Every structure is written in C-alpha cells, then in structure tokens.
PDB file of C-alpha atoms in Angstrom:
ATOM      1  CA  ASN A  18     -23.785   6.745  12.670  1.00 66.00           C
ATOM      2  CA  ALA A  19     -21.702   8.481   9.946  1.00 77.00           C
ATOM      3  CA  GLY A  20     -18.606   9.063  12.091  1.00 93.00           C
ATOM      4  CA  VAL A  21     -15.722  10.208   9.751  1.00 96.00           C
ATOM      5  CA  THR A  22     -16.556  10.370   6.133  1.00 96.00           C
ATOM      6  CA  GLN A  23     -13.874  10.789   3.353  1.00 96.00           C
ATOM      7  CA  THR A  24     -14.441  11.326  -0.268  1.00 96.00           C
ATOM      8  CA  PRO A  25     -13.562  10.222  -2.829  1.00 96.00           C
ATOM      9  CA  LYS A  26     -12.713   6.558  -1.964  1.00 94.00           C
ATOM     10  CA  PHE A  27     -10.708   6.039  -5.138  1.00 95.00           C
ATOM     11  CA  GLN A  28      -9.133   8.310  -7.400  1.00 96.00           C
ATOM     12  CA  VAL A  29      -6.531   8.096 -10.261  1.00 97.00           C
ATOM     13  CA  LEU A  30      -4.508  11.054 -11.314  1.00 96.00           C
ATOM     14  CA  LYS A  31      -1.838  11.944 -13.911  1.00 97.00           C
ATOM     15  CA  THR A  32       1.415  13.495 -12.558  1.00 97.00           C
ATOM     16  CA  GLY A  33       0.882  17.228 -12.211  1.00 97.00           C
ATOM     17  CA  GLN A  34      -2.790  17.217 -11.613  1.00 97.00           C
ATOM     18  CA  SER A  35      -4.374  18.530  -8.533  1.00 96.00           C
ATOM     19  CA  MET A  36      -7.210  17.227  -6.337  1.00 96.00           C
ATOM     20  CA  THR A  37      -8.814  17.555  -3.009  1.00 97.00           C
ATOM     21  CA  LEU A  38      -9.671  15.003  -0.707  1.00 98.00           C
ATOM     22  CA  GLN A  39     -12.616  15.844   1.624  1.00 98.00           C
ATOM     23  CA  CYS A  40     -13.077  14.842   5.198  1.00 97.00           C
ATOM     24  CA  ALA A  41     -16.177  15.464   7.477  1.00 97.00           C
ATOM     25  CA  GLN A  42     -16.964  14.277  11.047  1.00 97.00           C
ATOM     26  CA  ASP A  43     -20.199  14.580  12.902  1.00 95.00           C
ATOM     27  CA  MET A  44     -18.896  13.755  16.364  1.00 93.00           C
ATOM     28  CA  ASN A  45     -18.160  17.379  17.308  1.00 92.00           C
ATOM     29  CA  HIS A  46     -14.643  16.567  17.670  1.00 91.00           C
ATOM     30  CA  ASN A  47     -12.069  19.331  18.095  1.00 89.00           C
ATOM     31  CA  SER A  48      -9.170  17.704  16.379  1.00 89.00           C
ATOM     32  CA  MET A  49      -8.689  16.460  12.845  1.00 92.00           C
ATOM     33  CA  TYR A  50      -5.763  14.540  11.159  1.00 93.00           C
ATOM     34  CA  TRP A  51      -4.667  13.445   7.613  1.00 96.00           C
ATOM     35  CA  TYR A  52      -2.442  10.267   7.576  1.00 95.00           C
ATOM     36  CA  ARG A  53      -1.108   8.379   4.592  1.00 96.00           C
ATOM     37  CA  GLN A  54      -0.578   4.597   4.835  1.00 94.00           C
ATOM     38  CA  ASP A  55       2.268   2.990   2.772  1.00 92.00           C
ATOM     39  CA  PRO A  56       3.218  -0.653   2.772  1.00 83.00           C
ATOM     40  CA  GLY A  57       5.752  -1.612   5.484  1.00 79.00           C
ATOM     41  CA  MET A  58       5.714   2.054   6.712  1.00 81.00           C
ATOM     42  CA  GLY A  59       2.484   2.149   8.959  1.00 85.00           C
ATOM     43  CA  LEU A  60       0.653   5.534   9.082  1.00 90.00           C
ATOM     44  CA  ARG A  61       2.432   8.638   8.828  1.00 91.00           C
ATOM     45  CA  LEU A  62       0.917  12.154   9.712  1.00 91.00           C
ATOM     46  CA  ILE A  63       0.748  14.709   6.991  1.00 94.00           C
ATOM     47  CA  TYR A  64      -1.111  17.507   8.654  1.00 94.00           C
ATOM     48  CA  TYR A  65      -3.244  18.037  11.761  1.00 91.00           C
ATOM     49  CA  SER A  66      -5.672  20.608  13.173  1.00 92.00           C
ATOM     50  CA  ALA A  67      -5.770  20.672  16.855  1.00 87.00           C
ATOM     51  CA  SER A  68      -8.905  22.984  16.713  1.00 87.00           C
ATOM     52  CA  GLU A  69     -10.988  25.044  14.291  1.00 88.00           C
ATOM     53  CA  GLY A  70      -8.868  27.527  12.711  1.00 88.00           C
ATOM     54  CA  THR A  71      -5.290  26.079  13.394  1.00 91.00           C
ATOM     55  CA  THR A  72      -3.347  23.664  11.270  1.00 94.00           C
ATOM     56  CA  ASP A  73       0.174  22.246  11.897  1.00 91.00           C
ATOM     57  CA  LYS A  74       2.528  20.098   9.817  1.00 92.00           C
ATOM     58  CA  GLY A  75       2.950  16.488  10.690  1.00 89.00           C
ATOM     59  CA  GLU A  76       5.672  14.140   9.614  1.00 87.00           C
ATOM     60  CA  VAL A  77       5.364  14.289   5.885  1.00 93.00           C
ATOM     61  CA  PRO A  78       3.811  17.624   4.754  1.00 95.00           C
ATOM     62  CA  ASN A  79       5.698  18.240   1.628  1.00 96.00           C
ATOM     63  CA  GLY A  80       3.450  18.372  -1.448  1.00 96.00           C
ATOM     64  CA  TYR A  81       0.307  18.949   0.487  1.00 97.00           C
ATOM     65  CA  ASN A  82      -2.059  21.618   1.898  1.00 97.00           C
ATOM     66  CA  VAL A  83      -4.802  21.497   4.104  1.00 97.00           C
ATOM     67  CA  SER A  84      -7.981  23.600   5.207  1.00 97.00           C
ATOM     68  CA  ARG A  85      -9.914  23.331   8.268  1.00 95.00           C
ATOM     69  CA  LEU A  86     -13.018  24.725   6.815  1.00 89.00           C
ATOM     70  CA  ASN A  87     -15.035  24.580  10.028  1.00 95.00           C
ATOM     71  CA  LYS A  88     -15.288  22.408  12.965  1.00 94.00           C
ATOM     72  CA  ARG A  89     -16.777  19.500  11.019  1.00 96.00           C
ATOM     73  CA  GLU A  90     -14.513  19.522   7.820  1.00 97.00           C
ATOM     74  CA  PHE A  91     -10.762  19.178   7.098  1.00 97.00           C
ATOM     75  CA  SER A  92      -9.541  18.882   3.512  1.00 97.00           C
ATOM     76  CA  LEU A  93      -6.218  17.850   1.990  1.00 98.00           C
ATOM     77  CA  ARG A  94      -5.088  19.198  -1.245  1.00 98.00           C
ATOM     78  CA  LEU A  95      -2.537  17.972  -3.730  1.00 97.00           C
ATOM     79  CA  GLU A  96      -1.465  20.855  -5.837  1.00 93.00           C
ATOM     80  CA  SER A  97       0.605  18.954  -8.282  1.00 96.00           C
ATOM     81  CA  ALA A  98       0.399  15.269  -7.790  1.00 96.00           C
ATOM     82  CA  ALA A  99       3.529  13.134  -8.081  1.00 97.00           C
ATOM     83  CA  PRO A 100       3.765   9.259  -8.339  1.00 96.00           C
ATOM     84  CA  SER A 101       5.427   9.194  -4.731  1.00 96.00           C
ATOM     85  CA  GLN A 102       2.014  10.514  -3.471  1.00 97.00           C
ATOM     86  CA  THR A 103       0.259   7.142  -4.511  1.00 97.00           C
ATOM     87  CA  SER A 104      -0.872   6.046  -1.100  1.00 97.00           C
ATOM     88  CA  VAL A 105      -3.979   5.286   0.952  1.00 95.00           C
ATOM     89  CA  TYR A 106      -5.046   8.522   2.815  1.00 97.00           C
ATOM     90  CA  PHE A 107      -6.841   8.426   6.094  1.00 96.00           C
ATOM     91  CA  CYS A 108      -8.607  11.222   7.765  1.00 96.00           C
ATOM     92  CA  ALA A 109      -9.100  10.962  11.664  1.00 93.00           C
ATOM     93  CA  SER A 110     -10.714  12.878  14.403  1.00 92.00           C
ATOM     94  CA  SER A 111     -10.326  13.102  18.158  1.00 87.00           C
ATOM     95  CA  ARG A 112     -12.394  14.733  20.810  1.00 81.00           C
ATOM     96  CA  VAL A 113      -9.357  15.921  22.739  1.00 72.00           C
ATOM     97  CA  ALA A 114      -6.809  18.334  21.651  1.00 61.00           C
ATOM     98  CA  ARG A 115      -4.045  15.865  22.039  1.00 60.00           C
ATOM     99  CA  SER A 116      -4.395  12.634  19.884  1.00 54.00           C
ATOM    100  CA  ASN A 117      -1.792  10.936  22.215  1.00 56.00           C
ATOM    101  CA  THR A 118      -4.193  10.949  25.149  1.00 64.00           C
ATOM    102  CA  GLY A 119      -7.471  10.203  23.234  1.00 67.00           C
ATOM    103  CA  GLU A 120      -8.855   7.829  20.851  1.00 79.00           C
ATOM    104  CA  LEU A 121      -8.684   8.569  17.145  1.00 87.00           C
ATOM    105  CA  PHE A 122     -11.712   7.867  14.966  1.00 91.00           C
ATOM    106  CA  PHE A 123     -10.801   7.084  11.323  1.00 93.00           C
ATOM    107  CA  GLY A 124     -12.500   7.321   8.066  1.00 95.00           C
ATOM    108  CA  GLU A 125     -12.576   4.328   5.528  1.00 93.00           C
ATOM    109  CA  GLY A 126      -9.644   5.693   3.602  1.00 94.00           C
ATOM    110  CA  SER A 127      -9.063   7.162   0.039  1.00 96.00           C
ATOM    111  CA  ARG A 128      -6.960   5.193  -2.378  1.00 95.00           C
ATOM    112  CA  LEU A 129      -4.989   7.378  -4.502  1.00 97.00           C
ATOM    113  CA  THR A 130      -3.005   6.470  -7.586  1.00 97.00           C
ATOM    114  CA  VAL A 131      -0.804   8.877  -9.499  1.00 97.00           C
ATOM    115  CA  LEU A 132       0.405   7.778 -12.899  1.00 96.00           C
TER     116      LEU A 132
ATOM    117  CA  ALA B   8      13.424  10.520  17.249  1.00 56.00           C
ATOM    118  CA  GLN B   9      10.598   8.752  18.631  1.00 60.00           C
ATOM    119  CA  THR B  10      10.210   5.372  17.106  1.00 81.00           C
ATOM    120  CA  VAL B  11       7.712   2.417  17.237  1.00 87.00           C
ATOM    121  CA  THR B  12       8.769  -1.127  16.155  1.00 90.00           C
ATOM    122  CA  GLN B  13       6.770  -3.864  15.297  1.00 93.00           C
ATOM    123  CA  SER B  14       9.110  -6.686  14.383  1.00 92.00           C
ATOM    124  CA  GLN B  15       6.413  -9.256  13.193  1.00 94.00           C
ATOM    125  CA  PRO B  16       5.308  -8.101   9.677  1.00 93.00           C
ATOM    126  CA  GLU B  17       3.008 -11.312   9.432  1.00 96.00           C
ATOM    127  CA  MET B  18       1.627 -13.780  11.672  1.00 96.00           C
ATOM    128  CA  SER B  19      -0.678 -16.663  11.176  1.00 97.00           C
ATOM    129  CA  VAL B  20      -2.490 -18.996  13.699  1.00 97.00           C
ATOM    130  CA  GLN B  21      -5.328 -21.327  13.842  1.00 97.00           C
ATOM    131  CA  GLU B  22      -8.833 -20.223  15.234  1.00 97.00           C
ATOM    132  CA  ALA B  23      -9.073 -20.469  19.116  1.00 97.00           C
ATOM    133  CA  GLU B  24      -5.331 -20.181  19.623  1.00 97.00           C
ATOM    134  CA  THR B  25      -3.697 -17.460  21.565  1.00 97.00           C
ATOM    135  CA  VAL B  26      -1.443 -15.086  19.666  1.00 97.00           C
ATOM    136  CA  THR B  27       0.858 -12.225  20.962  1.00 97.00           C
ATOM    137  CA  LEU B  28       1.844  -9.383  18.699  1.00 97.00           C
ATOM    138  CA  SER B  29       4.900  -7.448  19.883  1.00 97.00           C
ATOM    139  CA  CYS B  30       5.777  -3.867  19.841  1.00 95.00           C
ATOM    140  CA  THR B  31       8.663  -1.823  21.215  1.00 93.00           C
ATOM    141  CA  TYR B  32       9.080   2.012  21.397  1.00 88.00           C
ATOM    142  CA  ASP B  33      11.430   4.582  22.266  1.00 84.00           C
ATOM    143  CA  THR B  34      10.523   7.629  24.229  1.00 75.00           C
ATOM    144  CA  SER B  35      11.734   9.955  26.967  1.00 72.00           C
ATOM    145  CA  GLU B  36       8.350  10.615  28.192  1.00 70.00           C
ATOM    146  CA  SER B  37       7.368   9.446  31.629  1.00 69.00           C
ATOM    147  CA  ASN B  38       3.663   9.524  31.391  1.00 72.00           C
ATOM    148  CA  TYR B  39       1.801   8.680  28.084  1.00 76.00           C
ATOM    149  CA  TYR B  40      -0.672   6.436  26.634  1.00 83.00           C
ATOM    150  CA  LEU B  41      -0.118   3.433  24.304  1.00 87.00           C
ATOM    151  CA  PHE B  42      -2.669   2.161  21.821  1.00 91.00           C
ATOM    152  CA  TRP B  43      -3.214  -0.858  19.588  1.00 95.00           C
ATOM    153  CA  TYR B  44      -5.445  -0.349  16.474  1.00 95.00           C
ATOM    154  CA  LYS B  45      -6.951  -2.876  14.216  1.00 95.00           C
ATOM    155  CA  GLN B  46      -7.438  -2.398  10.474  1.00 94.00           C
ATOM    156  CA  PRO B  47      -9.763  -5.233   9.003  1.00 92.00           C
ATOM    157  CA  PRO B  48      -9.824  -5.825   5.300  1.00 86.00           C
ATOM    158  CA  SER B  49     -12.513  -3.214   5.094  1.00 74.00           C
ATOM    159  CA  ARG B  50      -9.714  -0.666   5.855  1.00 73.00           C
ATOM    160  CA  GLN B  51     -11.499   1.385   8.559  1.00 85.00           C
ATOM    161  CA  MET B  52      -9.136   1.558  11.581  1.00 90.00           C
ATOM    162  CA  ILE B  53     -10.644   1.084  15.107  1.00 91.00           C
ATOM    163  CA  LEU B  54      -9.092   1.204  18.625  1.00 92.00           C
ATOM    164  CA  VAL B  55      -8.617  -2.194  20.229  1.00 94.00           C
ATOM    165  CA  ILE B  56      -7.144  -1.162  23.582  1.00 93.00           C
ATOM    166  CA  ARG B  57      -5.401   1.540  25.304  1.00 91.00           C
ATOM    167  CA  GLN B  58      -2.743   1.607  28.073  1.00 89.00           C
ATOM    168  CA  GLU B  59      -1.848   4.339  30.514  1.00 85.00           C
ATOM    169  CA  ALA B  60       1.685   4.246  31.106  1.00 82.00           C
ATOM    170  CA  TYR B  61       1.355   5.328  34.758  1.00 81.00           C
ATOM    171  CA  LYS B  62      -0.948   2.398  35.518  1.00 80.00           C
ATOM    172  CA  GLN B  63       0.773  -0.657  36.768  1.00 79.00           C
ATOM    173  CA  GLN B  64      -2.099  -2.920  35.859  1.00 85.00           C
ATOM    174  CA  ASN B  65      -2.154  -4.271  32.123  1.00 90.00           C
ATOM    175  CA  ALA B  66      -5.310  -3.150  30.321  1.00 89.00           C
ATOM    176  CA  THR B  67      -7.767  -5.715  29.277  1.00 90.00           C
ATOM    177  CA  GLU B  68     -10.730  -5.623  26.864  1.00 89.00           C
ATOM    178  CA  ASN B  69     -12.604  -8.969  26.725  1.00 94.00           C
ATOM    179  CA  ARG B  70     -10.178 -11.428  24.697  1.00 96.00           C
ATOM    180  CA  PHE B  71      -7.582  -8.666  24.165  1.00 96.00           C
ATOM    181  CA  SER B  72      -4.943  -7.917  26.692  1.00 95.00           C
ATOM    182  CA  VAL B  73      -1.649  -6.199  26.887  1.00 95.00           C
ATOM    183  CA  ASN B  74       1.671  -7.024  28.555  1.00 94.00           C
ATOM    184  CA  PHE B  75       3.141  -3.524  29.297  1.00 91.00           C
ATOM    185  CA  GLN B  76       6.871  -3.530  30.356  1.00 90.00           C
ATOM    186  CA  LYS B  77       7.528   0.208  30.884  1.00 86.00           C
ATOM    187  CA  ALA B  78      11.111  -0.252  31.749  1.00 87.00           C
ATOM    188  CA  ALA B  79      11.713  -2.419  28.672  1.00 89.00           C
ATOM    189  CA  LYS B  80       9.552  -0.068  26.618  1.00 88.00           C
ATOM    190  CA  SER B  81       7.527  -3.036  25.393  1.00 92.00           C
ATOM    191  CA  PHE B  82       3.913  -3.151  24.616  1.00 92.00           C
ATOM    192  CA  SER B  83       2.634  -6.303  23.253  1.00 96.00           C
ATOM    193  CA  LEU B  84      -0.989  -7.335  22.413  1.00 97.00           C
ATOM    194  CA  LYS B  85      -2.373 -10.821  23.334  1.00 97.00           C
ATOM    195  CA  ILE B  86      -5.479 -12.106  21.701  1.00 97.00           C
ATOM    196  CA  SER B  87      -6.988 -15.069  23.515  1.00 97.00           C
ATOM    197  CA  ASP B  88      -9.346 -17.522  21.784  1.00 97.00           C
ATOM    198  CA  SER B  89      -8.732 -15.999  18.322  1.00 97.00           C
ATOM    199  CA  GLN B  90     -11.607 -15.713  15.935  1.00 96.00           C
ATOM    200  CA  LEU B  91     -11.842 -15.438  12.174  1.00 96.00           C
ATOM    201  CA  GLY B  92     -12.998 -11.796  12.617  1.00 94.00           C
ATOM    202  CA  ASP B  93      -9.603 -11.047  14.181  1.00 96.00           C
ATOM    203  CA  THR B  94      -7.960 -11.281  10.906  1.00 96.00           C
ATOM    204  CA  ALA B  95      -6.610  -7.794  10.256  1.00 96.00           C
ATOM    205  CA  MET B  96      -3.496  -5.490  10.306  1.00 95.00           C
ATOM    206  CA  TYR B  97      -2.627  -4.429  13.852  1.00 97.00           C
ATOM    207  CA  PHE B  98      -0.893  -1.227  14.556  1.00 95.00           C
ATOM    208  CA  CYS B  99       0.901  -0.180  17.734  1.00 93.00           C
ATOM    209  CA  ALA B 100       0.875   3.546  18.380  1.00 90.00           C
ATOM    210  CA  PHE B 101       2.344   5.937  21.006  1.00 81.00           C
ATOM    211  CA  PRO B 102       2.915   9.734  21.444  1.00 72.00           C
ATOM    212  CA  GLY B 103       5.576  11.496  19.747  1.00 62.00           C
ATOM    213  CA  ARG B 104       7.879  14.102  21.467  1.00 57.00           C
ATOM    214  CA  GLU B 105       6.825  15.931  24.428  1.00 49.00           C
ATOM    215  CA  GLY B 106       3.898  18.201  23.801  1.00 50.00           C
ATOM    216  CA  ALA B 107       3.208  16.876  20.414  1.00 54.00           C
ATOM    217  CA  GLN B 108      -0.426  16.239  19.554  1.00 59.00           C
ATOM    218  CA  LYS B 109       0.143  13.269  17.488  1.00 71.00           C
ATOM    219  CA  LEU B 110       0.520   9.569  17.584  1.00 80.00           C
ATOM    220  CA  VAL B 111       3.494   7.629  16.076  1.00 83.00           C
ATOM    221  CA  PHE B 112       2.507   4.297  14.437  1.00 89.00           C
ATOM    222  CA  GLY B 113       4.401   1.174  14.001  1.00 91.00           C
ATOM    223  CA  GLN B 114       4.737  -0.624  10.686  1.00 91.00           C
ATOM    224  CA  GLY B 115       1.980  -2.933  11.401  1.00 93.00           C
ATOM    225  CA  THR B 116       1.602  -6.765  11.828  1.00 96.00           C
ATOM    226  CA  ARG B 117      -0.734  -8.587   9.355  1.00 95.00           C
ATOM    227  CA  LEU B 118      -2.548 -11.215  11.462  1.00 97.00           C
ATOM    228  CA  THR B 119      -4.356 -14.096   9.754  1.00 97.00           C
ATOM    229  CA  ILE B 120      -6.751 -16.499  11.819  1.00 97.00           C
ATOM    230  CA  ASN B 121      -7.033 -19.802   9.872  1.00 96.00           C
ATOM    231  CA  PRO B 122     -10.168 -21.939  10.136  1.00 95.00           C
TER     232      PRO B 122
END
C-alpha cells in the first residue's frame, strides 16, 4: 500500500537554484495538495488541485509553481530557491473535491534546506 | 480570517494517564467538519478523529474522543489510557472560508508519553 509517495525525502539547495518535488498517489483520489510545515506554524497550504487539470493558490503560494501532470501526480517547483523556503514539505490527497469534508492522506514529507 | 489556535505547544504525561489537548477556532460557517491529525516522529500525518459540526454527539474512536463545544468554538481531543505510541505532534484542523476546499491547521501540540 504505497498511498502518497514523495521524492526526494531530503534535499539541500543553494540560494537561487531550482528544484521540483514530486508527488504521486495510487488511491485514485481527485484532489491533491502541497503544504509546508514550519516550527510553531502548523501546516500551511501552498497550492492545491481539486481535480485533474485545475490548480489553485493556497495560503503561501509565492515562490512556488505546481503542475497536476495527471490524476496521480502533482509536482511542486521552486524556480529560484530562497532561505525562507527551508521547510518540510508535505503532499496530500483526498478522495472528495473538498478537503474540508474528507480525510487527507499525507506523504512522508520532504525536508528541504536552502543555504 | 479563519484561525485555529492550539494553546499548548507541549504536553507530557505518564503512560496510562488521560490527557486532553485543546483547540479553539474561529469560523462563521454553520456546518463543517473538524479534524485531529497525529504526526508521529516518523513524520507521516494520519487522521485520528473527525467531528461533524451538525452532530450533537461527540465523536469517539477507541481511546480517542472529542469534546466539541460548538457555541464556544472549542474542539478538544481526549486520549484515555495513553500509550507510548501516542507520542507525536497533534494538529487540530478545520475548514477555511465558505466554499474553500482546504483545511486550516493549528500550530500543533507536541505530546510526550513517558514510561
């Protein structure tokens, strides 16, 4: 039971470098999400995709782009990494279109450090 | 703005004791769901319990139960007969603004169960 799979699990970048976090789910869920987790701030939504072909900004989208490649995959790209983007990133998915009514299933997280 | 507040950054109890984690929120919605998520040291977030706001009865899942006070906008999690495996970060979450497809998470409470 793979569930939600994120890669890479760890990454160190230099300021200005770019990278893409990959996420895939095998539960045939419609909706997918990217959160970041910072100490004392809980989880904050970066972007989400309610269904294949749609993406929308969350609470903290600046500096990020996303692609819903197909129903299974939702990637998060940092075009020019900044130290403020040092965080743990979580991908999540839900069966229903509205995450506020259904359970979110999370990946194991990706720890990103920007020097 | 919709907010979720967990006022206890850290808690520590002895094994087999009962512990209550508090959560308050602010919303103008009348019908919504509330969630408690657990993040063990392995980092993958899992759903602990879900409460439907229009239901009078408090949700229960084995040793986990909630005390939902809708008028007070309070949603606390009670863990009975605590076990070492309950050691984790716990996040309260509830929906954002009306029509939003996303959850707002609290800052988290780090719970340690001591042997």
